[in-house]
Coordinates of N, CA, C and O in Angstrom, one line a residue:
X1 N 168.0 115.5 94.9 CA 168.3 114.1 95.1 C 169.2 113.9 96.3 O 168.9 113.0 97.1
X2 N 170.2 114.7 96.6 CA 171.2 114.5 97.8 C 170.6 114.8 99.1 O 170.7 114.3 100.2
X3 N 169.9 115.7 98.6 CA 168.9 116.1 100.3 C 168.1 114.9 100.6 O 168.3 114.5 101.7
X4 N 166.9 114.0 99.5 CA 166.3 113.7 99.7 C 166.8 112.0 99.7 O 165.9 111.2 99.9
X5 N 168.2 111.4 99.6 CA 168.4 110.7 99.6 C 169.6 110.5 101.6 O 170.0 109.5 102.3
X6 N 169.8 112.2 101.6 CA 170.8 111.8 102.7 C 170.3 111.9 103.9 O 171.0 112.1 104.9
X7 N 168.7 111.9 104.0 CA 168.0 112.0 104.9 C 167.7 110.0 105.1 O 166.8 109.6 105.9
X8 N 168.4 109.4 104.6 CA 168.6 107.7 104.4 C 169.9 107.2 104.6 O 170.1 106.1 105.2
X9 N 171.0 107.8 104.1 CA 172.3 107.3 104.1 C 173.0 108.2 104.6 O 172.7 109.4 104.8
X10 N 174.3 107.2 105.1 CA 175.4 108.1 105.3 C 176.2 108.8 104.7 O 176.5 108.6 103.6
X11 N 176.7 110.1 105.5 CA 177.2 111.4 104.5 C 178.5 110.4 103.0 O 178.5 110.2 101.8
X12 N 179.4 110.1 104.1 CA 180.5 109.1 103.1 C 179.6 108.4 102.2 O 180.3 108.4 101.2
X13 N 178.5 107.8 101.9 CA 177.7 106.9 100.8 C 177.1 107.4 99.8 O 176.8 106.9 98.8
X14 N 176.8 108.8 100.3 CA 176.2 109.8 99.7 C 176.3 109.8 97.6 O 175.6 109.4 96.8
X15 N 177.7 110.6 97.6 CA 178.5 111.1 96.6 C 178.2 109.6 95.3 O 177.8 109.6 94.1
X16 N 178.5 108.3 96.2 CA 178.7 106.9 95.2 C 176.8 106.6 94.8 O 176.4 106.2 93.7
X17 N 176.0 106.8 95.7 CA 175.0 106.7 95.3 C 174.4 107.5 94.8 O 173.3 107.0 94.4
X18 N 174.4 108.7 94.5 CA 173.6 109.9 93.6 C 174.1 109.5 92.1 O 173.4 109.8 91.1
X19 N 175.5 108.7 92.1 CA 176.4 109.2 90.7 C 175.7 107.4 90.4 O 175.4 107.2 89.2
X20 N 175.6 106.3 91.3 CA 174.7 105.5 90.5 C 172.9 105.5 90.1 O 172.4 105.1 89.0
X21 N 172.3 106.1 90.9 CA 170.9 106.8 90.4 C 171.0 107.5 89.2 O 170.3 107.0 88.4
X22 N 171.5 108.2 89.0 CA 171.9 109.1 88.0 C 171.7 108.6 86.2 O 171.2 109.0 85.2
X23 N 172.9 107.1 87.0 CA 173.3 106.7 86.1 C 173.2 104.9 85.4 O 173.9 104.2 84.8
X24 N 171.5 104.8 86.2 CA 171.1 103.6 86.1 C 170.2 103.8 84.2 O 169.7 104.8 83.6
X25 N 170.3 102.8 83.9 CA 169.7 102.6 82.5 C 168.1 102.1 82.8 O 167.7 101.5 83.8
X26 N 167.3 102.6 81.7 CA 166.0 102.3 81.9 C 165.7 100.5 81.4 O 164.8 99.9 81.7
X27 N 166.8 100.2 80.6 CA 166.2 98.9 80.9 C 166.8 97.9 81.9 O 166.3 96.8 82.1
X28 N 167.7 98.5 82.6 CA 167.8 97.7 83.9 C 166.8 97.8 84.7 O 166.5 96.8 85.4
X29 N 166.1 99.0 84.7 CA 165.2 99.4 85.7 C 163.7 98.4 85.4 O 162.8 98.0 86.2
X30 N 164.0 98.2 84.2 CA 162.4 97.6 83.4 C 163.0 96.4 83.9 O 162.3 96.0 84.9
X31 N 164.0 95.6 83.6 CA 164.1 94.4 84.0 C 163.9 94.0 85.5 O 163.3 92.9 85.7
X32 N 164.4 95.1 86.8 CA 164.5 94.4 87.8 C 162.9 94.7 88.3 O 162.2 94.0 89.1
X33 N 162.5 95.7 87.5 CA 160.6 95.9 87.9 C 159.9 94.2 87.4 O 159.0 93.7 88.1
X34 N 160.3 93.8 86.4 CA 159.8 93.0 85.8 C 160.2 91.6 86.9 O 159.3 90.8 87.3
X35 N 161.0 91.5 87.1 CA 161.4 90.3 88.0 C 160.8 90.3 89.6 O 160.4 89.3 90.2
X36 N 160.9 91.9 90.2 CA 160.2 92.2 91.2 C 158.4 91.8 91.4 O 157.8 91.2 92.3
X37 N 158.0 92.4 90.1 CA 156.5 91.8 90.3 C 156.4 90.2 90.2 O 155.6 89.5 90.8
X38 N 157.3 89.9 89.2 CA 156.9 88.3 89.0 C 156.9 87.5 90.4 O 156.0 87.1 91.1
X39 N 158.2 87.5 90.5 CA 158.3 87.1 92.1 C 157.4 87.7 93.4 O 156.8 86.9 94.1
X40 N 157.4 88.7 93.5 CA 156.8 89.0 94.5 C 155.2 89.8 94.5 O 154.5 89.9 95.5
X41 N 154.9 90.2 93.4 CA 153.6 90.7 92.8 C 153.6 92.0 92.6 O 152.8 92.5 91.8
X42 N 154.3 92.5 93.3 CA 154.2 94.2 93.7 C 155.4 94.8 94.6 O 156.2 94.2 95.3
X43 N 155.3 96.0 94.6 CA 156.7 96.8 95.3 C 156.4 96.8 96.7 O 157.2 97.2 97.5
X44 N 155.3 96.6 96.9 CA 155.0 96.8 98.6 C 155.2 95.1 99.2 O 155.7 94.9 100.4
X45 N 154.8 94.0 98.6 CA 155.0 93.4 98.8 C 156.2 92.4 99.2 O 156.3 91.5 100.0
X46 N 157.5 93.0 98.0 CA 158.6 93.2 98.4 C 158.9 93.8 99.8 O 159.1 93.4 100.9
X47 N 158.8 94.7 99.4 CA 159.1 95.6 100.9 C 159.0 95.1 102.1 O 160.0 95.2 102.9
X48 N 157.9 94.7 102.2 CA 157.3 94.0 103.7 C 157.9 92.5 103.7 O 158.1 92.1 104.9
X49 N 158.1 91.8 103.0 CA 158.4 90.5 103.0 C 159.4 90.1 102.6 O 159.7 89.1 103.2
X50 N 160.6 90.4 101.5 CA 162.1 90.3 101.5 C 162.5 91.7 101.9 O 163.4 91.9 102.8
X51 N 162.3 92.1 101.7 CA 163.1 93.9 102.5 C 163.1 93.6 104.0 O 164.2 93.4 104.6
X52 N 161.7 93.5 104.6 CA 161.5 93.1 105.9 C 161.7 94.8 106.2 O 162.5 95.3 107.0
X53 N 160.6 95.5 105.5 CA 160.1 97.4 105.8 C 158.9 97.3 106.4 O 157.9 97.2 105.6
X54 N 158.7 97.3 107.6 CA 157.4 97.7 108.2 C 156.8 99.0 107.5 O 157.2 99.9 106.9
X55 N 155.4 98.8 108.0 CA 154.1 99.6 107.7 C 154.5 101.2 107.9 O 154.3 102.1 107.1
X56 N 154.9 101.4 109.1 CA 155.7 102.6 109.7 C 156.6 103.1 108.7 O 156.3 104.3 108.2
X57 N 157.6 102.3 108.3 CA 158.8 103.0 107.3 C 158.3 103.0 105.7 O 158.8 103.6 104.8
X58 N 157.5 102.5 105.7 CA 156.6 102.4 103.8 C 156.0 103.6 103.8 O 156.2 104.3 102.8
X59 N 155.1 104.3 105.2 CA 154.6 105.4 105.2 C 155.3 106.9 105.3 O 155.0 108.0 104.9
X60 N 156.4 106.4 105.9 CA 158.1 107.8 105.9 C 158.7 107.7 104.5 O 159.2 108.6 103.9
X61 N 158.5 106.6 103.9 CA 159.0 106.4 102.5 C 158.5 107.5 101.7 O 159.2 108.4 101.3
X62 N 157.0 107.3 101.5 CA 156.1 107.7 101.0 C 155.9 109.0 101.0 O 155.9 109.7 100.0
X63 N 155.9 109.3 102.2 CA 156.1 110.8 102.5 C 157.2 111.8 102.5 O 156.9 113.0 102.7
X64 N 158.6 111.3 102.3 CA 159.6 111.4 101.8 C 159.8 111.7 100.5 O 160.0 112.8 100.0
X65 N 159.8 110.4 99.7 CA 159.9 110.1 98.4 C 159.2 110.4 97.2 O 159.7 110.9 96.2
X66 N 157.7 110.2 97.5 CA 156.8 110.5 96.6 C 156.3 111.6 96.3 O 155.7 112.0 97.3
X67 N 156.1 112.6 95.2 CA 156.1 114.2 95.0 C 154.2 114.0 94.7 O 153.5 115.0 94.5

């Protein structure tokens, strides 16, 4: 997770965000999925349109992130 997250963040931000990933609850997670699609339909859609993630960085995401 530290490798694959500090290839994103800075070394100092590192340490506080591994220990909140870690330590996120699943139904936070179900809620903010749930609000994400209502509003915006989908995770890519977010992305490109309130994130403001080009096509380019969804694809380094992807190829990063996704096993």
């Amino acid at each position: 997770l530290e490798t694959r997250l500090g290839a994103f963040m800075a070394p100092d931000e590192l340490p506080g965000a591994v220990d909140t990933v870690l330590d996120v609850r699943g139904v936070y997670l179900d809620a903010a999925m749930d609000m994400l699609h209502a509003r915006f339909g989908s995770v890519l859609s977010y992305l490109e349109t309130a994130a403001g993630v080009d096509a380019s960085r969804i694809d380094r995401l992807r190829n990063d992130l996704l096993v």
